Structure formats: structure tokens, C-alpha cells
Amino acid sequence: MSLIITPIPAFTDNYIWAMVNDTNKQAIVIDPGQAEPVADYLQQYGLELTAIWITHHHHDHIGGVAELRELYPMTHVVASSDHGVSPDQVVKEGSSVSAWGYTAQVWAVPGHTESHLAYVLAKDEIKQVFCGDTLFSAGCGRVFTGTIEQLFESFKRFNKLPKSTLFYPAHEYTASNLKFGLSIEPDNTVMQQCLTEVIALTEQGKSSLPVSLEHERQVNVFLRTEELTVIDGVQRQVSLPDTKSLTVFSALRTLKDNF
């Protein structure tokens, strides 16, 4: 069986991730904020939608669920009871979801929202993480109904995964996040090079995602809160009561909110 993971663009910068079983022509989509792009993609490639996985309740992640259920009545919706979609399978921390012989572990990764989930699936011995709006390439989600402490702990948890782990964020925010990162670490040459590459990709209409944890450790300031270059970069802009990782992480999120 060939399992293909591909982004379906939606709105202006969302990605609805699709997992496609190329053998039986079935598909699972994650966070369909819009139905039309998904339906068009499925029709184009002759695919049947069998499941929808939801990471959190924001409209740009669940807005297409009802229409897709009408179009594909056998679709199995997987979500938290707090996600506003009446799931067929209620999941939470410690749950698991099946996909054609693969198993995805469900992680609670609050912060952006209190009930945010991630789906961690092992494919070809590499973990694939559908992380919604918790982690972006070179960034993190804003804090809405969660807390900064929760988001910090979610990042710590992600950072314990193998360096080969691939993350599939739900937005193309990479270039803007890298620009912010360079305002903190202007001499980070990996970040500079990455920004050049990402701008070239997006100008061609291509995705900068997924990204590996190894890569993020070099370019994501929210994973680099113990680096002196990051601490110094934050202290150039704001006064810190201490240089603990959570303090630096929180200051970075505030700076990014106003960037």
C-alpha cells in the first residue's frame, strides 16, 4: 500500500492535509475548514472520503465538515467532544485512530486552544504529526482559549520526539515566522537561507511544509529558548525578570503578537 500525504490549499493560507491510500483510492482529511477544495481534490483524483480528523474547534478547521458529511455520508468524523462537530469517534489524550493498518496516537497539545489535539502517526518508521495550529514552521499558534504555560509544555513534548519527525501545520505562515525569528536572531544563517527558499517556493505556489523537528530546532525560536542568541535577542527588545525557558517563550509570543 502506498500512503501519500499532501496539502489541499484552502482560504488564503490554510492547508487541509489529505492522507491518500493509493491502493484503494480512499482518503482521510485533517481540519477541512472548507468543503469545496476537498471535494474538488477528491473528484480530480477519483477518491472516496472515509474519515475526517479534527485538531481544534476554530471555523477555519471545521467549517467544511457538515457539507463533506452530506457529500460523503459514510465519512467517519474523529474529534474531541469540544470541537463542535458531533464526532462519530470522540478522542482525547491517549486515544488512538486507525488508518488502513496504520495507527495514529492522539495527543492533547493545548495552548492555542484548551482542547487542541495532535495526531501522531508512524509511517516508514518516521513519525508524522498533524499538529494543527500548535506548531508552525518557525513559529507557534497564538494563545486563545489555552494558556502560554500549556503551549510551552506542548512544545516541550513535541521536542522530545525523534529529530526525523515530520510536522504538518495547518497554515503557510513560514515566511512571516522566519522574518520574526530573524528579528530575534539576525545572524542565524540557517534561518536566512530558509527564508530565501520559502519565498521562492511560495512564489511558485508550492508548500514549505512538512518540516522535520531537526530543521525546526535550527529555525524555530520557540524551540530555541535556551540558546543565548535567542535570550539576547529577546532582551534587546524587552526586559525579562529571568531567563527561564518559559519566561523567554512567553516574551517571544508577546513580541510575535505585536510583530
PDB file of C-alpha atoms in Angstrom:
ATOM      1  CA  MET A   1       0.000   0.000   0.000  1.00  0.00           C
ATOM      2  CA  SER A   2       1.199   3.481  -0.864  1.00  0.00           C
ATOM      3  CA  LEU A   3       0.197   6.182   1.640  1.00  0.00           C
ATOM      4  CA  ILE A   4       0.515   9.688   0.234  1.00  0.00           C
ATOM      5  CA  ILE A   5       0.260  12.818   2.405  1.00  0.00           C
ATOM      6  CA  THR A   6      -0.487  16.015   0.512  1.00  0.00           C
ATOM      7  CA  PRO A   7      -1.764  19.529   1.275  1.00  0.00           C
ATOM      8  CA  ILE A   8      -5.042  20.842  -0.123  1.00  0.00           C
ATOM      9  CA  PRO A   9      -4.882  24.682  -0.068  1.00  0.00           C
ATOM     10  CA  ALA A  10      -7.895  26.474   1.430  1.00  0.00           C
ATOM     11  CA  PHE A  11      -8.814  30.099   2.185  1.00  0.00           C
ATOM     12  CA  THR A  12      -5.701  32.251   1.754  1.00  0.00           C
ATOM     13  CA  ASP A  13      -3.107  30.318   3.758  1.00  0.00           C
ATOM     14  CA  ASN A  14      -4.719  27.170   5.228  1.00  0.00           C
ATOM     15  CA  TYR A  15      -3.696  23.632   4.408  1.00  0.00           C
ATOM     16  CA  ILE A  16      -6.172  20.772   4.701  1.00  0.00           C
ATOM     17  CA  TRP A  17      -3.882  17.746   4.903  1.00  0.00           C
ATOM     18  CA  ALA A  18      -5.023  14.679   2.967  1.00  0.00           C
ATOM     19  CA  MET A  19      -3.814  11.145   3.547  1.00  0.00           C
ATOM     20  CA  VAL A  20      -4.474   9.064   0.457  1.00  0.00           C
ATOM     21  CA  ASN A  21      -4.390   5.277   0.184  1.00  0.00           C
ATOM     22  CA  ASP A  22      -3.278   4.935  -3.417  1.00  0.00           C
ATOM     23  CA  THR A  23      -4.246   1.263  -3.486  1.00  0.00           C
ATOM     24  CA  ASN A  24      -7.945   1.513  -2.667  1.00  0.00           C
ATOM     25  CA  LYS A  25      -8.394   5.202  -3.610  1.00  0.00           C
ATOM     26  CA  GLN A  26      -9.623   6.231  -0.172  1.00  0.00           C
ATOM     27  CA  ALA A  27      -8.717   9.454   1.628  1.00  0.00           C
ATOM     28  CA  ILE A  28      -8.680  10.932   5.119  1.00  0.00           C
ATOM     29  CA  VAL A  29      -8.553  14.714   5.562  1.00  0.00           C
ATOM     30  CA  ILE A  30      -7.444  16.707   8.586  1.00  0.00           C
ATOM     31  CA  ASP A  31      -9.141  20.010   9.520  1.00  0.00           C
ATOM     32  CA  PRO A  32     -11.330  20.723   6.464  1.00  0.00           C
ATOM     33  CA  GLY A  33     -12.219  24.369   7.025  1.00  0.00           C
ATOM     34  CA  GLN A  34     -13.740  24.436   3.546  1.00  0.00           C
ATOM     35  CA  ALA A  35     -15.576  21.631   1.755  1.00  0.00           C
ATOM     36  CA  GLU A  36     -15.150  22.775  -1.851  1.00  0.00           C
ATOM     37  CA  PRO A  37     -11.350  22.364  -2.156  1.00  0.00           C
ATOM     38  CA  VAL A  38     -11.605  18.885  -0.633  1.00  0.00           C
ATOM     39  CA  ALA A  39     -14.488  17.814  -2.885  1.00  0.00           C
ATOM     40  CA  ASP A  40     -12.635  19.155  -5.950  1.00  0.00           C
ATOM     41  CA  TYR A  41      -9.465  17.271  -4.986  1.00  0.00           C
ATOM     42  CA  LEU A  42     -11.335  14.013  -4.356  1.00  0.00           C
ATOM     43  CA  GLN A  43     -13.169  14.299  -7.667  1.00  0.00           C
ATOM     44  CA  GLN A  44      -9.999  15.156  -9.576  1.00  0.00           C
ATOM     45  CA  TYR A  45      -8.225  12.007  -8.379  1.00  0.00           C
ATOM     46  CA  GLY A  46     -11.237   9.687  -8.130  1.00  0.00           C
ATOM     47  CA  LEU A  47     -11.025   9.305  -4.359  1.00  0.00           C
ATOM     48  CA  GLU A  48     -13.567   8.378  -1.682  1.00  0.00           C
ATOM     49  CA  LEU A  49     -13.533  10.289   1.600  1.00  0.00           C
ATOM     50  CA  THR A  50     -13.642   7.822   4.515  1.00  0.00           C
ATOM     51  CA  ALA A  51     -12.642   9.921   7.540  1.00  0.00           C
ATOM     52  CA  ILE A  52     -12.099  13.436   8.869  1.00  0.00           C
ATOM     53  CA  TRP A  53      -9.748  14.151  11.769  1.00  0.00           C
ATOM     54  CA  ILE A  54     -10.094  17.433  13.701  1.00  0.00           C
ATOM     55  CA  THR A  55      -7.403  19.142  15.794  1.00  0.00           C
ATOM     56  CA  HIS A  56      -9.433  22.043  17.228  1.00  0.00           C
ATOM     57  CA  HIS A  57     -12.715  23.926  17.012  1.00  0.00           C
ATOM     58  CA  HIS A  58     -11.836  27.081  15.034  1.00  0.00           C
ATOM     59  CA  HIS A  59     -14.043  27.647  11.994  1.00  0.00           C
ATOM     60  CA  ASP A  60     -11.173  27.559   9.506  1.00  0.00           C
ATOM     61  CA  HIS A  61     -10.597  23.958  10.644  1.00  0.00           C
ATOM     62  CA  ILE A  62     -14.151  22.619  10.942  1.00  0.00           C
ATOM     63  CA  GLY A  63     -16.194  24.814   8.572  1.00  0.00           C
ATOM     64  CA  GLY A  64     -16.389  22.210   5.802  1.00  0.00           C
ATOM     65  CA  VAL A  65     -17.282  19.190   7.946  1.00  0.00           C
ATOM     66  CA  ALA A  66     -21.089  19.376   7.621  1.00  0.00           C
ATOM     67  CA  GLU A  67     -21.036  19.723   3.826  1.00  0.00           C
ATOM     68  CA  LEU A  68     -18.490  16.921   3.412  1.00  0.00           C
ATOM     69  CA  ARG A  69     -20.696  14.678   5.561  1.00  0.00           C
ATOM     70  CA  GLU A  70     -23.566  15.348   3.180  1.00  0.00           C
ATOM     71  CA  LEU A  71     -21.430  14.640   0.121  1.00  0.00           C
ATOM     72  CA  TYR A  72     -19.818  11.544   1.649  1.00  0.00           C
ATOM     73  CA  PRO A  73     -22.333  10.057   4.140  1.00  0.00           C
ATOM     74  CA  MET A  74     -20.023   7.187   5.185  1.00  0.00           C
ATOM     75  CA  THR A  75     -17.354   9.611   6.407  1.00  0.00           C
ATOM     76  CA  HIS A  76     -16.189   8.871   9.955  1.00  0.00           C
ATOM     77  CA  VAL A  77     -15.515  12.093  11.902  1.00  0.00           C
ATOM     78  CA  VAL A  78     -12.871  11.937  14.636  1.00  0.00           C
ATOM     79  CA  ALA A  79     -12.688  14.827  17.116  1.00  0.00           C
ATOM     80  CA  SER A  80     -12.857  15.915  20.728  1.00  0.00           C
ATOM     81  CA  SER A  81     -16.293  16.411  22.243  1.00  0.00           C
ATOM     82  CA  ASP A  82     -15.305  20.115  22.497  1.00  0.00           C
ATOM     83  CA  HIS A  83     -14.672  20.603  18.775  1.00  0.00           C
ATOM     84  CA  GLY A  84     -18.255  21.411  17.770  1.00  0.00           C
ATOM     85  CA  VAL A  85     -18.699  18.741  15.074  1.00  0.00           C
ATOM     86  CA  SER A  86     -20.686  15.893  16.739  1.00  0.00           C
ATOM     87  CA  PRO A  87     -17.936  13.312  16.178  1.00  0.00           C
ATOM     88  CA  ASP A  88     -18.546   9.676  15.295  1.00  0.00           C
ATOM     89  CA  GLN A  89     -15.462   8.863  17.370  1.00  0.00           C
ATOM     90  CA  VAL A  90     -14.667  11.004  20.408  1.00  0.00           C
ATOM     91  CA  VAL A  91     -10.932  11.137  21.084  1.00  0.00           C
ATOM     92  CA  LYS A  92      -8.721  12.659  23.759  1.00  0.00           C
ATOM     93  CA  GLU A  93      -5.231  12.246  25.204  1.00  0.00           C
ATOM     94  CA  GLY A  94      -4.294   8.562  24.991  1.00  0.00           C
ATOM     95  CA  SER A  95      -6.822   7.658  22.289  1.00  0.00           C
ATOM     96  CA  SER A  96      -5.768   6.107  19.005  1.00  0.00           C
ATOM     97  CA  VAL A  97      -7.187   6.227  15.480  1.00  0.00           C
ATOM     98  CA  SER A  98      -6.774   3.648  12.736  1.00  0.00           C
ATOM     99  CA  ALA A  99      -5.993   4.338   9.089  1.00  0.00           C
ATOM    100  CA  TRP A 100      -5.594   1.326   6.753  1.00  0.00           C
ATOM    101  CA  GLY A 101      -3.432  -0.626   9.176  1.00  0.00           C
ATOM    102  CA  TYR A 102      -1.611   2.431  10.484  1.00  0.00           C
ATOM    103  CA  THR A 103      -2.309   3.751  13.974  1.00  0.00           C
ATOM    104  CA  ALA A 104      -2.224   7.411  14.982  1.00  0.00           C
ATOM    105  CA  GLN A 105      -1.825   8.249  18.646  1.00  0.00           C
ATOM    106  CA  VAL A 106      -3.892  11.192  19.860  1.00  0.00           C
ATOM    107  CA  TRP A 107      -2.039  13.771  21.928  1.00  0.00           C
ATOM    108  CA  ALA A 108      -3.541  16.643  23.884  1.00  0.00           C
ATOM    109  CA  VAL A 109      -1.425  19.664  22.932  1.00  0.00           C
ATOM    110  CA  PRO A 110      -3.279  22.643  24.438  1.00  0.00           C
ATOM    111  CA  GLY A 111      -2.203  26.260  24.318  1.00  0.00           C
ATOM    112  CA  HIS A 112      -3.597  27.685  21.081  1.00  0.00           C
ATOM    113  CA  THR A 113      -6.913  26.291  22.333  1.00  0.00           C
ATOM    114  CA  GLU A 114      -7.632  24.380  25.512  1.00  0.00           C
ATOM    115  CA  SER A 115      -8.888  21.262  23.690  1.00  0.00           C
ATOM    116  CA  HIS A 116      -6.312  21.184  20.872  1.00  0.00           C
ATOM    117  CA  LEU A 117      -5.251  17.713  19.707  1.00  0.00           C
ATOM    118  CA  ALA A 118      -2.470  16.359  17.518  1.00  0.00           C
ATOM    119  CA  TYR A 119      -2.388  13.074  15.618  1.00  0.00           C
ATOM    120  CA  VAL A 120       0.962  11.229  15.694  1.00  0.00           C
ATOM    121  CA  LEU A 121       1.229   8.534  13.034  1.00  0.00           C
ATOM    122  CA  ALA A 122       4.247   6.344  12.257  1.00  0.00           C
ATOM    123  CA  LYS A 123       4.895   5.871   8.520  1.00  0.00           C
ATOM    124  CA  ASP A 124       8.058   4.249   7.155  1.00  0.00           C
ATOM    125  CA  GLU A 125       9.446   4.359  10.721  1.00  0.00           C
ATOM    126  CA  ILE A 126       9.140   8.171  10.742  1.00  0.00           C
ATOM    127  CA  LYS A 127       6.573   9.879  12.923  1.00  0.00           C
ATOM    128  CA  GLN A 128       4.153  12.176  11.091  1.00  0.00           C
ATOM    129  CA  VAL A 129       2.484  14.799  13.312  1.00  0.00           C
ATOM    130  CA  PHE A 130      -0.681  16.605  12.257  1.00  0.00           C
ATOM    131  CA  CYS A 131      -0.275  19.472  14.689  1.00  0.00           C
ATOM    132  CA  GLY A 132      -2.998  21.925  13.614  1.00  0.00           C
ATOM    133  CA  ASP A 133      -2.155  25.382  14.932  1.00  0.00           C
ATOM    134  CA  THR A 134       0.034  24.377  17.871  1.00  0.00           C
ATOM    135  CA  LEU A 135       3.332  24.403  15.987  1.00  0.00           C
ATOM    136  CA  PHE A 136       4.021  26.244  12.751  1.00  0.00           C
ATOM    137  CA  SER A 137       7.265  26.097  10.858  1.00  0.00           C
ATOM    138  CA  ALA A 138       9.477  28.671  12.618  1.00  0.00           C
ATOM    139  CA  GLY A 139       6.609  29.609  14.933  1.00  0.00           C
ATOM    140  CA  CYS A 140       3.699  28.664  17.154  1.00  0.00           C
ATOM    141  CA  GLY A 141      -0.003  29.423  17.374  1.00  0.00           C
ATOM    142  CA  ARG A 142      -1.445  32.398  19.205  1.00  0.00           C
ATOM    143  CA  VAL A 143      -2.909  31.698  22.621  1.00  0.00           C
ATOM    144  CA  PHE A 144      -6.712  31.886  22.519  1.00  0.00           C
ATOM    145  CA  THR A 145      -8.603  29.595  24.939  1.00  0.00           C
ATOM    146  CA  GLY A 146      -5.499  27.855  26.245  1.00  0.00           C
ATOM    147  CA  THR A 147      -2.593  29.311  28.242  1.00  0.00           C
ATOM    148  CA  ILE A 148       1.004  30.171  27.425  1.00  0.00           C
ATOM    149  CA  GLU A 149       2.096  27.603  30.022  1.00  0.00           C
ATOM    150  CA  GLN A 150       0.129  24.904  28.199  1.00  0.00           C
ATOM    151  CA  LEU A 151       1.607  25.897  24.849  1.00  0.00           C
ATOM    152  CA  PHE A 152       5.109  25.801  26.316  1.00  0.00           C
ATOM    153  CA  GLU A 153       4.509  22.279  27.668  1.00  0.00           C
ATOM    154  CA  SER A 154       3.092  21.165  24.305  1.00  0.00           C
ATOM    155  CA  PHE A 155       6.275  22.406  22.605  1.00  0.00           C
ATOM    156  CA  LYS A 156       8.429  20.574  25.146  1.00  0.00           C
ATOM    157  CA  ARG A 157       6.512  17.406  24.380  1.00  0.00           C
ATOM    158  CA  PHE A 158       6.954  17.788  20.629  1.00  0.00           C
ATOM    159  CA  ASN A 159      10.655  18.469  21.163  1.00  0.00           C
ATOM    160  CA  LYS A 160      11.104  15.036  22.780  1.00  0.00           C
ATOM    161  CA  LEU A 161      10.167  13.284  19.536  1.00  0.00           C
ATOM    162  CA  PRO A 162      12.888  11.888  17.231  1.00  0.00           C
ATOM    163  CA  LYS A 163      14.652  14.532  15.150  1.00  0.00           C
ATOM    164  CA  SER A 164      13.369  12.860  11.952  1.00  0.00           C
ATOM    165  CA  THR A 165       9.734  13.548  12.960  1.00  0.00           C
ATOM    166  CA  LEU A 166       7.758  15.433  10.305  1.00  0.00           C
ATOM    167  CA  PHE A 167       5.249  18.131  11.282  1.00  0.00           C
ATOM    168  CA  TYR A 168       2.235  19.081   9.166  1.00  0.00           C
ATOM    169  CA  PRO A 169       0.996  22.511  10.365  1.00  0.00           C
ATOM    170  CA  ALA A 170      -2.307  23.837   9.058  1.00  0.00           C
ATOM    171  CA  HIS A 171      -1.081  27.220   7.769  1.00  0.00           C
ATOM    172  CA  GLU A 172       1.529  28.601   5.377  1.00  0.00           C
ATOM    173  CA  TYR A 173       2.967  31.077   7.866  1.00  0.00           C
ATOM    174  CA  THR A 174       6.595  30.047   7.372  1.00  0.00           C
ATOM    175  CA  ALA A 175       7.952  33.197   5.702  1.00  0.00           C
ATOM    176  CA  SER A 176       6.371  35.607   8.199  1.00  0.00           C
ATOM    177  CA  ASN A 177       7.536  33.441  11.100  1.00  0.00           C
ATOM    178  CA  LEU A 178      11.090  33.387   9.763  1.00  0.00           C
ATOM    179  CA  LYS A 179      11.062  37.180   9.429  1.00  0.00           C
ATOM    180  CA  PHE A 180      10.079  37.404  13.076  1.00  0.00           C
ATOM    181  CA  GLY A 181      12.759  34.864  14.003  1.00  0.00           C
ATOM    182  CA  LEU A 182      15.378  36.974  12.252  1.00  0.00           C
ATOM    183  CA  SER A 183      14.291  39.990  14.307  1.00  0.00           C
ATOM    184  CA  ILE A 184      15.413  37.911  17.314  1.00  0.00           C
ATOM    185  CA  GLU A 185      18.389  36.081  15.759  1.00  0.00           C
ATOM    186  CA  PRO A 186      19.535  38.278  12.832  1.00  0.00           C
ATOM    187  CA  ASP A 187      22.748  36.286  12.380  1.00  0.00           C
ATOM    188  CA  ASN A 188      21.071  32.869  12.129  1.00  0.00           C
ATOM    189  CA  THR A 189      22.353  31.778   8.705  1.00  0.00           C
ATOM    190  CA  VAL A 190      20.103  28.694   8.546  1.00  0.00           C
ATOM    191  CA  MET A 191      17.092  30.944   9.064  1.00  0.00           C
ATOM    192  CA  GLN A 192      18.323  33.389   6.405  1.00  0.00           C
ATOM    193  CA  GLN A 193      18.784  30.622   3.850  1.00  0.00           C
ATOM    194  CA  CYS A 194      15.460  29.048   4.741  1.00  0.00           C
ATOM    195  CA  LEU A 195      13.609  32.344   4.234  1.00  0.00           C
ATOM    196  CA  THR A 196      15.086  32.703   0.744  1.00  0.00           C
ATOM    197  CA  GLU A 197      13.998  29.148  -0.122  1.00  0.00           C
ATOM    198  CA  VAL A 198      10.492  29.558   1.338  1.00  0.00           C
ATOM    199  CA  ILE A 199       9.861  32.816  -0.544  1.00  0.00           C
ATOM    200  CA  ALA A 200      10.881  31.069  -3.775  1.00  0.00           C
ATOM    201  CA  LEU A 201       8.546  28.141  -3.039  1.00  0.00           C
ATOM    202  CA  THR A 202       5.531  30.261  -2.176  1.00  0.00           C
ATOM    203  CA  GLU A 203       6.039  32.434  -5.263  1.00  0.00           C
ATOM    204  CA  GLN A 204       5.670  29.202  -7.259  1.00  0.00           C
ATOM    205  CA  GLY A 205       2.537  28.284  -5.339  1.00  0.00           C
ATOM    206  CA  LYS A 206       4.324  25.432  -3.551  1.00  0.00           C
ATOM    207  CA  SER A 207       4.122  24.478   0.119  1.00  0.00           C
ATOM    208  CA  SER A 208       7.023  24.928   2.535  1.00  0.00           C
ATOM    209  CA  LEU A 209       5.672  22.006   4.572  1.00  0.00           C
ATOM    210  CA  PRO A 210       6.057  19.463   6.096  1.00  0.00           C
ATOM    211  CA  VAL A 211       9.126  20.210   8.191  1.00  0.00           C
ATOM    212  CA  SER A 212      11.325  17.988  10.334  1.00  0.00           C
ATOM    213  CA  LEU A 213      11.938  18.504  14.032  1.00  0.00           C
ATOM    214  CA  GLU A 214      15.673  18.642  13.261  1.00  0.00           C
ATOM    215  CA  HIS A 215      15.024  21.589  10.946  1.00  0.00           C
ATOM    216  CA  GLU A 216      12.719  23.337  13.414  1.00  0.00           C
ATOM    217  CA  ARG A 217      15.336  23.149  16.148  1.00  0.00           C
ATOM    218  CA  GLN A 218      17.505  25.358  13.935  1.00  0.00           C
ATOM    219  CA  VAL A 219      14.921  27.912  12.788  1.00  0.00           C
ATOM    220  CA  ASN A 220      12.066  27.995  15.316  1.00  0.00           C
ATOM    221  CA  VAL A 221      12.878  30.457  18.094  1.00  0.00           C
ATOM    222  CA  PHE A 222      10.108  28.923  20.237  1.00  0.00           C
ATOM    223  CA  LEU A 223      12.169  25.714  20.325  1.00  0.00           C
ATOM    224  CA  ARG A 224      15.382  27.666  20.966  1.00  0.00           C
ATOM    225  CA  THR A 225      14.543  29.402  24.237  1.00  0.00           C
ATOM    226  CA  GLU A 226      17.727  28.117  25.920  1.00  0.00           C
ATOM    227  CA  GLU A 227      20.016  29.479  23.195  1.00  0.00           C
ATOM    228  CA  LEU A 228      21.971  32.563  24.259  1.00  0.00           C
ATOM    229  CA  THR A 229      21.376  34.162  20.850  1.00  0.00           C
ATOM    230  CA  VAL A 230      17.611  33.939  21.420  1.00  0.00           C
ATOM    231  CA  ILE A 231      17.768  35.134  25.021  1.00  0.00           C
ATOM    232  CA  ASP A 232      19.941  38.094  23.985  1.00  0.00           C
ATOM    233  CA  GLY A 233      17.621  38.862  21.060  1.00  0.00           C
ATOM    234  CA  VAL A 234      14.600  38.984  23.339  1.00  0.00           C
ATOM    235  CA  GLN A 235      16.406  41.079  25.955  1.00  0.00           C
ATOM    236  CA  ARG A 236      17.295  43.646  23.292  1.00  0.00           C
ATOM    237  CA  GLN A 237      13.559  44.270  22.899  1.00  0.00           C
ATOM    238  CA  VAL A 238      12.042  43.676  26.345  1.00  0.00           C
ATOM    239  CA  SER A 239      13.160  43.456  29.953  1.00  0.00           C
ATOM    240  CA  LEU A 240      12.972  39.903  31.335  1.00  0.00           C
ATOM    241  CA  PRO A 241      12.582  39.114  35.067  1.00  0.00           C
ATOM    242  CA  ASP A 242      14.679  35.967  34.482  1.00  0.00           C
ATOM    243  CA  THR A 243      15.909  33.836  31.589  1.00  0.00           C
ATOM    244  CA  LYS A 244      13.959  30.664  32.312  1.00  0.00           C
ATOM    245  CA  SER A 245      12.715  28.948  29.159  1.00  0.00           C
ATOM    246  CA  LEU A 246       9.048  29.645  29.922  1.00  0.00           C
ATOM    247  CA  THR A 247       9.796  33.331  30.517  1.00  0.00           C
ATOM    248  CA  VAL A 248      11.628  33.604  27.193  1.00  0.00           C
ATOM    249  CA  PHE A 249       8.906  31.600  25.401  1.00  0.00           C
ATOM    250  CA  SER A 250       6.182  33.859  26.791  1.00  0.00           C
ATOM    251  CA  ALA A 251       8.091  37.017  25.846  1.00  0.00           C
ATOM    252  CA  LEU A 252       8.604  35.671  22.310  1.00  0.00           C
ATOM    253  CA  ARG A 253       4.873  35.017  21.919  1.00  0.00           C
ATOM    254  CA  THR A 254       4.057  38.551  23.077  1.00  0.00           C
ATOM    255  CA  LEU A 255       6.623  40.016  20.685  1.00  0.00           C
ATOM    256  CA  LYS A 256       5.247  37.934  17.814  1.00  0.00           C
ATOM    257  CA  ASP A 257       1.698  39.091  18.616  1.00  0.00           C
ATOM    258  CA  ASN A 258       2.861  42.650  18.012  1.00  0.00           C
ATOM    259  CA  PHE A 259       5.308  41.983  15.169  1.00  0.00           C
TER     260      PHE A 259
END
